[in-house]
Short mmCIF file of C-alpha atoms and ligand atoms in Angstrom, two decimals:
data_model
loop_
_atom_site.label_atom_id
_atom_site.label_comp_id
_atom_site.label_asym_id
_atom_site.label_seq_id
_atom_site.Cartn_x
_atom_site.Cartn_y
_atom_site.Cartn_z
CA MET A 1 50.66 -40.84 -33.08
CA SER A 2 52.12 -40.41 -29.58
CA LYS A 3 49.70 -39.68 -26.79
CA THR A 4 49.54 -36.18 -25.36
CA PHE A 5 49.69 -35.79 -21.58
CA TYR A 6 46.10 -34.84 -20.84
CA LEU A 7 45.16 -33.34 -17.51
CA THR A 8 42.02 -31.71 -16.18
CA THR A 9 40.64 -29.80 -13.23
CA ALA A 10 37.09 -30.14 -11.97
CA ILE A 11 34.71 -27.82 -13.80
CA ASP A 12 33.47 -25.09 -11.48
CA TYR A 13 29.86 -24.25 -10.84
CA VAL A 14 29.31 -21.16 -12.91
CA ASN A 15 27.08 -19.47 -10.33
CA GLY A 16 29.80 -19.16 -7.68
CA HIS A 17 32.64 -16.68 -7.54
CA PRO A 18 36.22 -17.79 -8.04
CA HIS A 19 37.80 -18.27 -4.64
CA LEU A 20 41.02 -19.60 -3.19
CA GLY A 21 39.97 -23.26 -3.50
CA HIS A 22 39.30 -22.89 -7.23
CA ALA A 23 42.58 -21.04 -7.69
CA TYR A 24 44.55 -23.70 -5.82
CA GLU A 25 43.25 -26.56 -7.95
CA LYS A 26 44.07 -24.68 -11.12
CA VAL A 27 47.53 -23.63 -10.00
CA ILE A 28 48.62 -27.14 -8.98
CA THR A 29 47.30 -28.54 -12.25
CA ASP A 30 49.10 -25.81 -14.18
CA ALA A 31 52.39 -26.50 -12.39
CA ILE A 32 52.09 -30.26 -13.05
CA CYS A 33 51.39 -29.48 -16.70
CA ARG A 34 54.42 -27.20 -17.03
CA VAL A 35 56.63 -29.81 -15.39
CA GLN A 36 55.56 -32.27 -18.09
CA GLN A 37 56.26 -29.68 -20.79
CA SER A 38 59.66 -29.16 -19.29
CA PHE A 39 60.50 -32.76 -20.15
CA GLY A 40 59.49 -32.05 -23.74
CA ARG A 41 56.10 -33.78 -23.53
CA ASP A 42 53.08 -32.52 -25.43
CA THR A 43 50.40 -31.58 -22.95
CA PHE A 44 46.74 -30.69 -23.03
CA PHE A 45 45.30 -28.96 -19.98
CA LEU A 46 41.53 -28.62 -19.75
CA THR A 47 39.48 -26.60 -17.31
CA GLY A 48 35.99 -25.18 -17.59
CA LEU A 49 32.51 -24.65 -16.21
CA ASP A 50 29.59 -26.71 -14.99
CA GLU A 51 26.56 -24.73 -16.12
CA HIS A 52 23.43 -26.86 -15.86
CA GLY A 53 21.20 -27.80 -12.97
CA GLN A 54 18.86 -26.44 -10.42
CA LYS A 55 21.27 -24.05 -8.70
CA VAL A 56 22.04 -22.20 -11.93
CA GLN A 57 18.43 -22.14 -13.03
CA LYS A 58 17.37 -20.74 -9.66
CA ALA A 59 20.12 -18.10 -9.59
CA ALA A 60 19.24 -16.96 -13.13
CA VAL A 61 15.54 -16.72 -12.32
CA GLU A 62 16.32 -14.70 -9.18
CA GLN A 63 18.16 -12.19 -11.34
CA GLY A 64 15.40 -12.14 -13.93
CA LYS A 65 17.70 -13.58 -16.61
CA GLN A 66 17.54 -16.44 -19.04
CA PRO A 67 19.87 -19.22 -17.79
CA GLN A 68 22.00 -19.14 -20.95
CA ALA A 69 22.49 -15.37 -20.83
CA TYR A 70 23.28 -15.62 -17.13
CA CYS A 71 25.91 -18.33 -17.79
CA ASP A 72 27.46 -16.41 -20.68
CA GLU A 73 28.01 -13.37 -18.47
CA LEU A 74 29.60 -15.33 -15.66
CA ALA A 75 31.67 -17.48 -18.01
CA GLU A 76 33.56 -14.38 -19.08
CA SER A 77 34.74 -13.67 -15.56
CA TRP A 78 35.75 -17.31 -15.03
CA GLN A 79 37.76 -17.25 -18.24
CA ARG A 80 39.43 -14.03 -17.12
CA PHE A 81 40.23 -15.75 -13.83
CA ALA A 82 42.05 -18.53 -15.70
CA ASP A 83 44.06 -15.88 -17.56
CA VAL A 84 44.95 -13.96 -14.41
CA LEU A 85 46.25 -17.21 -12.87
CA GLY A 86 48.50 -17.58 -15.91
CA LEU A 87 47.15 -21.03 -16.75
CA CYS A 88 48.48 -22.79 -19.82
CA ASN A 89 45.15 -24.51 -20.51
CA GLN A 90 44.52 -25.21 -24.20
CA ASP A 91 40.76 -25.28 -23.98
CA PHE A 92 37.94 -24.17 -21.74
CA VAL A 93 34.90 -26.42 -21.77
CA ARG A 94 31.40 -25.22 -20.91
CA THR A 95 28.68 -27.78 -20.44
CA THR A 96 26.22 -25.64 -22.41
CA GLN A 97 28.37 -25.87 -25.53
CA GLU A 98 26.97 -27.84 -28.44
CA ARG A 99 30.07 -30.05 -28.66
CA HIS A 100 29.53 -31.13 -25.06
CA GLN A 101 25.81 -31.73 -25.44
CA ASN A 102 26.56 -33.95 -28.45
CA VAL A 103 28.95 -36.08 -26.46
CA VAL A 104 26.52 -36.42 -23.54
CA ARG A 105 23.73 -37.47 -25.91
CA SER A 106 26.02 -39.93 -27.58
CA ILE A 107 27.01 -41.60 -24.29
CA LEU A 108 23.41 -41.66 -23.08
CA ASN A 109 22.23 -43.26 -26.31
CA LYS A 110 24.95 -45.88 -26.18
CA LEU A 111 24.21 -46.83 -22.58
CA HIS A 112 20.47 -46.80 -23.22
CA LEU A 113 20.77 -49.08 -26.25
CA GLU A 114 22.99 -51.45 -24.33
CA ASP A 115 20.45 -51.74 -21.53
CA HIS A 116 22.32 -49.98 -18.76
CA PHE A 117 19.30 -47.87 -17.80
CA TYR A 118 15.80 -48.63 -16.52
CA LYS A 119 12.86 -46.47 -15.57
CA ALA A 120 11.38 -46.70 -12.08
CA ASN A 121 9.36 -44.80 -9.55
CA TYR A 122 11.09 -43.13 -6.65
CA GLU A 123 9.40 -42.13 -3.48
CA GLY A 124 11.50 -40.49 -0.81
CA TYR A 125 13.52 -37.46 0.20
CA TYR A 126 15.15 -34.98 -2.15
CA SER A 127 17.59 -32.13 -1.62
CA ALA A 128 17.23 -29.50 -4.32
CA LYS A 129 20.34 -27.72 -3.08
CA GLN A 130 22.57 -30.74 -3.67
CA GLU A 131 20.34 -32.13 -6.44
CA THR A 132 20.39 -35.48 -4.80
CA PHE A 133 18.06 -38.11 -3.36
CA LEU A 134 18.44 -38.91 0.31
CA THR A 135 17.58 -41.87 2.48
CA GLU A 136 17.00 -42.39 6.19
CA LYS A 137 20.71 -43.19 6.43
CA ASP A 138 21.51 -39.58 5.62
CA ARG A 139 19.74 -38.25 8.70
CA GLN A 140 21.81 -36.99 11.60
CA GLU A 141 21.39 -38.31 15.11
CA ASP A 142 19.00 -35.49 15.93
CA GLY A 143 16.71 -36.63 13.10
CA ASN A 144 17.46 -33.69 10.78
CA PHE A 145 19.29 -33.87 7.49
CA PRO A 146 22.71 -32.18 7.49
CA GLU A 147 22.71 -28.47 6.70
CA ILE A 148 24.54 -28.95 3.39
CA TYR A 149 21.35 -30.43 1.93
CA GLY A 150 19.29 -27.27 2.53
CA GLU A 151 15.54 -27.84 2.41
CA VAL A 152 14.68 -31.54 2.05
CA VAL A 153 11.30 -32.42 0.54
CA ARG A 154 9.31 -35.64 0.02
CA LEU A 155 8.96 -36.58 -3.59
CA SER A 156 7.37 -39.25 -5.73
CA GLU A 157 8.42 -39.41 -9.38
CA ASP A 158 9.45 -41.64 -12.26
CA ASN A 159 13.06 -41.46 -13.35
CA TYR A 160 15.77 -43.26 -15.27
CA TYR A 161 18.34 -45.21 -13.31
CA PHE A 162 21.81 -46.34 -14.29
CA LYS A 163 22.66 -49.88 -13.17
CA LEU A 164 25.71 -48.97 -11.13
CA GLY A 165 25.39 -51.74 -8.60
CA ARG A 166 26.39 -54.50 -10.96
CA HIS A 167 29.88 -53.00 -11.36
CA GLN A 168 30.71 -52.78 -7.66
CA GLN A 169 33.01 -55.81 -7.41
CA TRP A 170 34.71 -54.95 -10.69
CA LEU A 171 35.54 -51.49 -9.37
CA ILE A 172 36.91 -52.83 -6.08
CA ASP A 173 39.15 -55.22 -8.02
CA PHE A 174 40.21 -52.48 -10.39
CA ILE A 175 41.21 -50.05 -7.63
CA GLU A 176 42.98 -52.78 -5.71
CA SER A 177 45.03 -53.82 -8.69
CA ASN A 178 45.80 -50.25 -9.77
CA PRO A 179 47.28 -48.68 -6.63
CA ASP A 180 47.98 -45.36 -8.35
CA PHE A 181 44.48 -44.88 -9.73
CA VAL A 182 43.44 -42.75 -6.76
CA THR A 183 46.13 -40.74 -5.01
CA PRO A 184 47.12 -39.96 -2.27
CA SER A 185 46.66 -43.40 -0.72
CA ASN A 186 44.39 -42.23 2.12
CA ARG A 187 41.85 -41.19 -0.52
CA ARG A 188 42.22 -44.54 -2.25
CA ASN A 189 41.51 -46.25 1.08
CA GLU A 190 38.50 -44.02 1.57
CA VAL A 191 37.01 -45.15 -1.75
CA LEU A 192 37.77 -48.79 -1.09
CA GLY A 193 36.26 -48.51 2.40
CA PHE A 194 33.12 -47.00 0.94
CA LEU A 195 32.82 -49.66 -1.75
CA LYS A 196 33.45 -52.55 0.60
CA ASN A 197 31.09 -51.40 3.33
CA ASN A 198 28.11 -50.24 1.29
CA THR A 199 25.91 -51.67 -1.38
CA LEU A 200 26.19 -49.41 -4.37
CA GLU A 201 22.77 -48.12 -5.26
CA ASP A 202 21.75 -47.49 -8.85
CA LEU A 203 22.21 -43.89 -9.90
CA CYS A 204 19.30 -41.70 -10.91
CA ILE A 205 20.44 -40.02 -14.13
CA SER A 206 17.37 -37.98 -15.02
CA ARG A 207 15.23 -35.16 -13.70
CA PRO A 208 11.68 -34.58 -14.98
CA LYS A 209 11.46 -31.40 -17.06
CA SER A 210 8.34 -30.48 -15.11
CA ARG A 211 10.64 -29.86 -12.12
CA LEU A 212 13.87 -28.77 -13.81
CA ASN A 213 14.37 -27.84 -17.43
CA TRP A 214 17.88 -26.35 -17.39
CA GLY A 215 19.76 -29.41 -18.54
CA ILE A 216 20.51 -31.61 -21.53
CA PRO A 217 17.31 -33.39 -22.63
CA LEU A 218 17.55 -37.18 -22.57
CA PRO A 219 17.82 -38.19 -26.23
CA PHE A 220 15.43 -41.10 -25.68
CA ASP A 221 12.79 -39.33 -23.56
CA ASP A 222 12.07 -35.67 -24.08
CA ASP A 223 10.22 -35.33 -20.78
CA TYR A 224 13.50 -35.48 -18.92
CA VAL A 225 16.84 -33.69 -18.63
CA THR A 226 20.14 -35.32 -17.66
CA TYR A 227 21.26 -35.37 -14.04
CA VAL A 228 23.86 -32.62 -13.66
CA TRP A 229 26.70 -34.87 -12.44
CA PHE A 230 26.27 -37.31 -15.33
CA ASP A 231 26.42 -34.28 -17.62
CA ALA A 232 29.40 -32.70 -15.81
CA LEU A 233 31.64 -35.78 -15.58
CA THR A 234 31.27 -36.32 -19.31
CA ASN A 235 33.10 -33.01 -19.90
CA TYR A 236 36.38 -34.87 -19.60
CA ILE A 237 35.79 -36.69 -22.87
CA THR A 238 34.03 -33.81 -24.64
CA VAL A 239 37.13 -32.17 -26.01
CA PRO A 240 38.99 -35.37 -26.98
CA ALA A 241 35.84 -36.77 -28.61
CA SER A 242 35.18 -33.60 -30.54
CA LEU A 243 38.80 -33.63 -31.71
CA GLY A 244 38.30 -37.12 -33.13
CA ASP A 245 40.29 -39.00 -30.50
CA PRO A 246 40.82 -42.59 -31.72
CA ALA A 247 40.24 -43.90 -28.16
CA LEU A 248 36.65 -42.61 -28.29
CA PRO A 249 35.28 -43.97 -31.55
CA GLY A 250 31.79 -42.97 -32.59
CA ILE A 251 31.37 -40.37 -29.84
CA GLY A 252 30.91 -36.70 -30.58
CA SER A 253 31.54 -35.11 -33.92
CA GLU A 254 33.10 -36.62 -37.00
CA SER A 255 36.11 -34.34 -36.77
CA GLN A 256 38.73 -34.46 -39.49
CA GLU A 257 41.36 -33.62 -36.90
CA SER A 258 42.68 -36.44 -34.83
CA MET A 259 44.26 -35.86 -31.48
CA SER A 260 45.22 -38.59 -29.09
CA LEU A 261 44.28 -37.38 -25.62
CA TRP A 262 42.12 -40.00 -23.99
CA PRO A 263 42.55 -41.61 -21.49
CA ALA A 264 43.30 -38.62 -19.30
CA ASP A 265 46.60 -38.92 -17.51
CA MET A 266 45.26 -37.07 -14.52
CA HIS A 267 42.03 -35.63 -13.16
CA VAL A 268 42.82 -33.14 -10.40
CA ILE A 269 39.90 -32.73 -7.97
CA GLY A 270 39.06 -31.72 -4.41
CA LYS A 271 38.30 -34.25 -1.70
CA ASP A 272 34.57 -33.46 -1.63
CA ILE A 273 33.92 -34.84 -5.11
CA LEU A 274 35.90 -38.05 -4.79
CA LYS A 275 32.91 -40.40 -4.97
CA PHE A 276 31.74 -38.90 -8.26
CA HIS A 277 35.18 -39.31 -9.83
CA ALA A 278 36.35 -42.57 -8.31
CA VAL A 279 33.03 -44.45 -8.35
CA TYR A 280 30.49 -43.02 -10.81
CA TRP A 281 32.91 -41.91 -13.53
CA PRO A 282 34.90 -45.15 -13.89
CA ILE A 283 31.65 -47.11 -13.97
CA MET A 284 30.17 -44.82 -16.62
CA LEU A 285 33.25 -45.35 -18.78
CA LYS A 286 33.43 -49.07 -18.18
CA ALA A 287 29.76 -49.48 -19.09
CA ALA A 288 30.33 -47.47 -22.27
CA GLY A 289 33.35 -49.66 -23.12
CA LEU A 290 35.80 -46.77 -22.89
CA PRO A 291 39.27 -46.63 -21.33
CA LEU A 292 39.57 -45.29 -17.79
CA PRO A 293 41.61 -42.25 -16.75
CA LYS A 294 45.04 -43.14 -15.42
CA GLN A 295 44.91 -41.20 -12.22
CA ILE A 296 42.63 -39.22 -9.95
CA CYS A 297 44.69 -36.83 -7.88
CA VAL A 298 42.83 -35.55 -4.84
CA HIS A 299 43.75 -32.34 -3.06
CA GLY A 300 42.58 -31.06 0.31
CA TRP A 301 40.54 -28.01 1.15
CA TRP A 302 41.67 -24.56 2.17
CA GLN A 303 40.23 -22.81 5.15
CA LYS A 304 40.72 -19.21 6.12
CA ASP A 305 41.83 -18.44 9.66
CA GLY A 306 40.96 -21.98 10.70
CA GLN A 307 37.39 -21.78 9.43
CA LYS A 308 35.45 -22.86 6.39
CA MET A 309 35.39 -20.15 3.75
CA SER A 310 31.90 -18.84 3.33
CA LYS A 311 30.48 -15.95 1.39
CA THR A 312 27.74 -15.41 3.95
CA THR A 313 30.19 -14.76 6.79
CA GLY A 314 32.60 -12.89 4.50
CA ASN A 315 35.36 -15.31 5.47
CA VAL A 316 36.86 -15.72 1.99
CA VAL A 317 40.14 -15.10 0.22
CA ASP A 318 39.67 -13.32 -3.07
CA PRO A 319 42.48 -14.56 -5.29
CA MET A 320 42.08 -11.68 -7.75
CA ALA A 321 42.56 -9.12 -4.98
CA VAL A 322 45.65 -10.89 -3.61
CA ILE A 323 47.19 -11.10 -7.09
CA GLU A 324 46.36 -7.47 -7.74
CA SER A 325 48.21 -6.28 -4.69
CA TRP A 326 51.01 -8.88 -4.33
CA GLY A 327 51.52 -10.20 -7.83
CA LEU A 328 50.80 -13.57 -9.42
CA ASP A 329 54.08 -15.22 -8.48
CA ALA A 330 53.76 -14.38 -4.79
CA PHE A 331 50.25 -15.89 -4.84
CA ARG A 332 51.27 -19.03 -6.74
CA TYR A 333 54.31 -19.44 -4.53
CA TYR A 334 52.28 -19.33 -1.33
CA LEU A 335 49.71 -21.86 -2.57
CA LEU A 336 52.28 -24.33 -3.81
CA ARG A 337 54.75 -23.93 -0.95
CA GLU A 338 52.24 -23.85 1.88
CA LEU A 339 50.16 -26.89 1.02
CA ASP A 340 51.13 -30.28 -0.30
CA ILE A 341 48.63 -32.04 -2.55
CA GLY A 342 46.47 -34.02 -0.13
CA PRO A 343 46.06 -32.45 3.30
CA ASP A 344 43.90 -29.46 4.16
CA GLY A 345 45.44 -26.00 4.35
CA ASN A 346 44.82 -22.82 6.23
CA TRP A 347 45.23 -19.35 4.75
CA THR A 348 46.09 -16.49 7.05
CA ASP A 349 46.99 -13.05 5.73
CA GLU A 350 49.82 -12.90 8.21
CA GLY A 351 51.21 -16.27 7.09
CA PHE A 352 51.14 -15.07 3.52
CA GLN A 353 52.95 -11.85 4.33
CA VAL A 354 55.57 -13.56 6.46
CA ARG A 355 56.37 -15.98 3.64
CA TYR A 356 56.49 -13.11 1.17
CA ALA A 357 59.03 -11.28 3.31
CA ALA A 358 61.15 -14.28 4.30
CA ASP A 359 61.16 -16.47 1.20
CA LEU A 360 60.57 -14.02 -1.62
CA ALA A 361 61.88 -10.58 -0.67
CA ASN A 362 64.73 -11.77 1.58
CA GLY A 363 65.25 -15.19 0.03
CA ILE A 364 65.33 -15.24 -3.73
CA GLY A 365 64.94 -11.47 -4.14
CA ASN A 366 67.95 -10.71 -2.01
CA LEU A 367 70.10 -13.44 -3.57
CA VAL A 368 69.55 -12.29 -7.14
CA ASN A 369 69.88 -8.64 -6.21
CA ARG A 370 73.12 -9.06 -4.29
CA SER A 371 74.65 -11.39 -6.86
CA LEU A 372 73.92 -9.27 -9.91
CA SER A 373 74.72 -5.97 -8.17
CA MET A 374 78.18 -7.23 -7.23
CA LEU A 375 78.78 -8.51 -10.72
CA ASN A 376 77.86 -5.08 -12.05
CA ARG A 377 79.88 -3.22 -9.45
CA TYR A 378 83.06 -5.30 -9.53
CA ARG A 379 83.12 -6.53 -13.13
CA ASP A 380 80.97 -4.04 -15.06
CA GLY A 381 78.41 -6.81 -15.47
CA LYS A 382 80.78 -9.06 -17.39
CA ILE A 383 80.65 -12.78 -16.57
CA PRO A 384 84.07 -13.95 -15.31
CA PRO A 385 85.73 -17.22 -16.36
CA ARG A 386 83.85 -20.40 -15.48
CA CYS A 387 84.21 -21.78 -11.99
CA CYS A 388 82.96 -25.19 -10.86
CA GLU A 389 83.23 -24.76 -7.11
CA LEU A 390 79.55 -25.49 -6.38
CA GLU A 391 78.78 -27.43 -9.55
CA SER A 392 78.27 -30.83 -7.97
CA GLU A 393 76.28 -29.45 -5.05
CA VAL A 394 73.94 -27.46 -7.28
CA HIS A 395 73.66 -30.36 -9.70
CA ALA A 396 72.63 -32.74 -6.90
CA VAL A 397 69.89 -30.38 -5.71
CA SER A 398 68.68 -29.78 -9.29
CA GLN A 399 68.37 -33.50 -9.87
CA GLU A 400 66.38 -33.88 -6.68
CA VAL A 401 64.07 -31.00 -7.58
CA ILE A 402 63.48 -32.42 -11.06
CA GLU A 403 62.70 -35.85 -9.65
CA LEU A 404 60.31 -34.44 -7.04
CA ALA A 405 58.56 -32.30 -9.66
CA ALA A 406 58.24 -35.28 -12.00
CA ASN A 407 56.44 -37.12 -9.19
CA HIS A 408 54.09 -34.18 -8.58
CA LYS A 409 55.73 -33.40 -5.22
CA LEU A 410 55.44 -29.70 -5.85
CA GLN A 411 55.78 -28.51 -2.27
CA SER A 412 58.90 -30.62 -1.67
CA ALA A 413 60.41 -29.41 -4.93
CA LEU A 414 59.97 -25.80 -3.82
CA LYS A 415 61.43 -26.57 -0.40
CA ARG A 416 64.56 -27.95 -2.03
CA ILE A 417 64.86 -24.90 -4.31
CA TRP A 418 64.65 -22.67 -1.25
CA ASP A 419 67.28 -24.78 0.55
CA LEU A 420 69.51 -24.03 -2.41
CA ILE A 421 68.69 -20.32 -2.26
CA ALA A 422 69.60 -20.29 1.44
CA ARG A 423 72.82 -22.19 0.69
CA ILE A 424 73.90 -19.67 -1.93
CA ASN A 425 72.98 -16.75 0.30
CA ARG A 426 75.20 -18.34 2.98
CA TYR A 427 77.96 -18.78 0.41
CA ILE A 428 77.95 -15.02 -0.10
CA ASP A 429 78.24 -14.44 3.63
CA GLN A 430 81.00 -17.04 3.97
CA THR A 431 83.11 -15.99 1.00
CA ALA A 432 82.46 -12.25 1.56
CA PRO A 433 83.10 -11.05 -2.01
CA PHE A 434 82.49 -7.46 -0.86
CA LYS A 435 85.66 -7.76 1.27
CA LEU A 436 87.71 -9.49 -1.42
CA ALA A 437 86.84 -6.69 -3.80
CA LYS A 438 88.99 -4.36 -1.76
CA ASP A 439 92.09 -6.47 -2.31
CA PRO A 440 93.44 -6.51 -5.92
CA GLU A 441 95.33 -9.74 -5.16
CA GLN A 442 92.02 -11.51 -4.67
CA ALA A 443 90.70 -10.60 -8.13
CA GLU A 444 90.77 -14.16 -9.41
CA ARG A 445 89.00 -15.54 -6.35
CA LEU A 446 86.43 -12.78 -6.61
CA GLY A 447 85.81 -13.76 -10.23
CA GLU A 448 85.19 -17.38 -9.20
CA ILE A 449 82.65 -16.34 -6.64
CA LEU A 450 80.87 -13.98 -9.02
CA TYR A 451 80.63 -16.69 -11.67
CA THR A 452 79.29 -19.13 -9.09
CA LEU A 453 76.64 -16.65 -8.00
CA ALA A 454 75.44 -15.69 -11.47
CA GLU A 455 75.29 -19.30 -12.62
CA SER A 456 73.46 -20.36 -9.46
CA CYS A 457 70.86 -17.63 -10.02
CA ARG A 458 70.39 -18.82 -13.59
CA ILE A 459 69.89 -22.43 -12.54
CA ILE A 460 67.47 -21.43 -9.81
CA ALA A 461 65.46 -19.54 -12.46
CA VAL A 462 65.31 -22.70 -14.57
CA LEU A 463 64.16 -24.81 -11.62
CA LEU A 464 61.45 -22.27 -10.82
CA HIS A 465 59.89 -22.06 -14.25
CA PRO A 466 56.87 -24.37 -13.78
CA PHE A 467 55.92 -22.67 -10.53
CA LEU A 468 56.57 -18.92 -10.74
CA LEU A 469 55.66 -17.65 -14.15
CA HIS A 470 57.30 -14.23 -14.17
CA THR A 471 60.25 -14.65 -11.82
CA PHE A 472 62.20 -17.07 -13.96
CA SER A 473 62.01 -14.93 -17.04
CA ARG A 474 62.77 -11.78 -15.05
CA ILE A 475 65.95 -13.41 -13.72
CA TYR A 476 66.85 -14.43 -17.26
CA GLY A 477 66.09 -10.88 -18.38
CA GLN A 478 68.36 -9.41 -15.72
CA LEU A 479 71.07 -11.83 -16.85
CA ALA A 480 70.44 -10.46 -20.38
CA LEU A 481 69.74 -13.96 -21.68
CA ASN A 482 67.26 -14.13 -24.51
CA ASP A 483 66.18 -17.73 -24.45
CA ARG A 484 63.22 -18.98 -22.41
CA PRO A 485 64.44 -21.40 -19.78
CA ASP A 486 61.39 -23.64 -19.89
CA ARG A 487 63.17 -26.97 -19.92
CA PHE A 488 64.74 -28.53 -16.84
CA SER A 489 67.58 -29.63 -19.11
CA ASN A 490 68.73 -25.99 -19.04
CA ALA A 491 69.72 -26.50 -15.40
CA LEU A 492 73.18 -27.75 -16.38
CA TRP A 493 76.08 -25.97 -14.75
CA GLY A 494 78.29 -23.91 -17.04
CA GLU A 495 75.80 -22.68 -19.65
CA LEU A 496 76.48 -19.08 -18.70
CA ASN A 497 79.25 -17.89 -20.99
CA PRO A 498 82.26 -15.95 -19.70
CA GLY A 499 82.47 -12.51 -21.28
CA HIS A 500 78.70 -12.15 -21.61
CA THR A 501 77.40 -8.87 -20.15
CA ILE A 502 74.38 -8.89 -17.89
CA ASP A 503 71.78 -6.19 -17.21
CA LYS A 504 71.08 -4.23 -14.06
CA PRO A 505 69.17 -6.04 -11.31
CA GLU A 506 65.71 -4.93 -10.34
CA ALA A 507 63.91 -6.01 -7.17
CA LEU A 508 61.99 -9.21 -7.91
CA PHE A 509 59.86 -8.94 -4.78
CA PRO A 510 60.06 -5.44 -3.31
CA ARG A 511 60.09 -5.38 0.46
CA ARG A 512 56.84 -4.37 2.08
CA ASP A 513 56.23 -3.16 5.60
CA LEU A 514 54.27 -5.77 7.47
CA PRO A 515 51.16 -4.44 9.17
CA ALA A 516 51.66 -3.77 12.89
CA GLN A 517 50.55 -6.66 15.09
CA ALA A 518 47.30 -6.11 16.93
N1 MSP B 1 30.91 -28.59 -10.54
C1 MSP B 1 31.45 -29.50 -9.59
C2 MSP B 1 32.57 -30.32 -10.20
C3 MSP B 1 32.22 -31.10 -11.43
S1 MSP B 1 33.63 -31.93 -12.08
C4 MSP B 1 33.01 -32.94 -13.25
C5 MSP B 1 31.99 -28.74 -8.38
N2 MSP B 1 32.23 -27.43 -8.57
S2 MSP B 1 32.78 -26.45 -7.43
O1 MSP B 1 32.85 -25.15 -8.04
O2 MSP B 1 31.99 -26.57 -6.24
O3 MSP B 1 34.22 -26.96 -7.05
C6 MSP B 1 35.23 -27.02 -8.02
C7 MSP B 1 36.52 -27.57 -7.41
O4 MSP B 1 36.99 -26.65 -6.43
C8 MSP B 1 36.32 -28.91 -6.70
O5 MSP B 1 37.38 -29.80 -7.01
C9 MSP B 1 36.35 -28.54 -5.24
O6 MSP B 1 36.86 -29.55 -4.41
C10 MSP B 1 37.32 -27.35 -5.27
N3 MSP B 1 37.14 -26.52 -4.09
C11 MSP B 1 36.03 -25.82 -3.73
N4 MSP B 1 36.28 -25.23 -2.53
C12 MSP B 1 37.52 -25.54 -2.09
C13 MSP B 1 38.33 -25.15 -1.01
N5 MSP B 1 37.89 -24.39 -0.03
N6 MSP B 1 39.62 -25.58 -1.01
C14 MSP B 1 40.15 -26.31 -2.03
N7 MSP B 1 39.41 -26.70 -3.07
C15 MSP B 1 38.06 -26.44 -3.06
O7 MSP B 1 32.21 -29.37 -7.36
#
């Protein structure tokens, strides 16, 4: 059984509202997934929701709802969000699902039996907002705890601890000898720096039910629920385990199906949750004797107008509203083209609109419109005999784009596609088919140019397919081609057959008036 390319996003806290950051993570993961599909690989893309913990319990209580009913309502809108983004995810995991709770119990039991946990008393500081214990080291210079922790209280309680510390050197060695485990490399260095300069403390994996009951009860002590991050990280093996993955024997259900997903090929996460994924998660798996994911791919954070997005100040980008008014492809294009995977990005409405006008309406929109209109006007839409004038140039760019995409360099791949679009737009200006059309002696030359343009548009559609979900099929539709160009191998020059009749062009990205500058 060959292994399926398995990739995941973080699971979002159910009590928030989908914003630009959530959309970005999902869109890059979706594009990476479609690139893999384009090479003919089987893929499995998982996203989902993190539903337990204090924050959710508190939010439900504030609305006078039972936590489960509260989660069920919100889960619907998150699932709709995934659909609106056009994601090709095969499953949607929720940490309140029975299949997930089974897997968490199974891992907890295994680690408990193998003596990876101990019970001890803790006396110190606790942040309910972040559901985490704090030490003096966490205080700022002014003596206060950072704002992100909200109210910090003193606490004394018994809890279960996971012996993380004993795996510290193993993890350093592992990350050093697997340079691609955490990418980009600055994030890898961040993890190594943390591990080399700090003593890893054991991880508290329980919360007493007397304080928090919205969680998965510990299978070996009913007075406690599982710490929300231990619960959440386990989601990545929930679906494989419940599908009977041979790499996860004895975990989850005894499914008759058998799908080979684990280890994940890639976990896509934001920079703020690096420690959980690059320190706690590998150690949890190692302790449980399970294979480690192949790669943790860490993206940066979006700001809006140079500032942190925050619901309280109203400084947010609502992805649903942008998609509603500008279309999914314009939104996906901006996210993927504007920000490489790694650095932080900044959304401005003006930046978005400028890119829409320049790259989409005037760039690809204009190219396809001009090319197909001329073919209709001068040849009744009939493809002229093949011409290879730009074959090697277009082929070279296609190969580069494919290589970049295969290496998850999504932004660079799009840049190269738009270089090609600009090149072909220039080719129209240089060869001036609209002038040649007036001279019957130039009919053959005109035919060559029209073939070159139509075939270039087709290849550009193929190259775009993992990124812009409607544009590629709309270009194919306008070329009156029935097949779905969802393989990069379709980007070979000459597939467009002479004599074939195309359809009428329609604006791919209608021009919009930009708002007047203040
Ligand atoms: N529930 C945890 C993740 C558990 S994974 C086992 C969580 N949820 S979250 O809703 O706060 O964040 C989900 C993802 O969105 C994270 O990867 C986070 O980095 C990402 N983003 C949240 N805000 C973001 C931006 N402003 N910009 C880009 N990504 C951001 O953390």
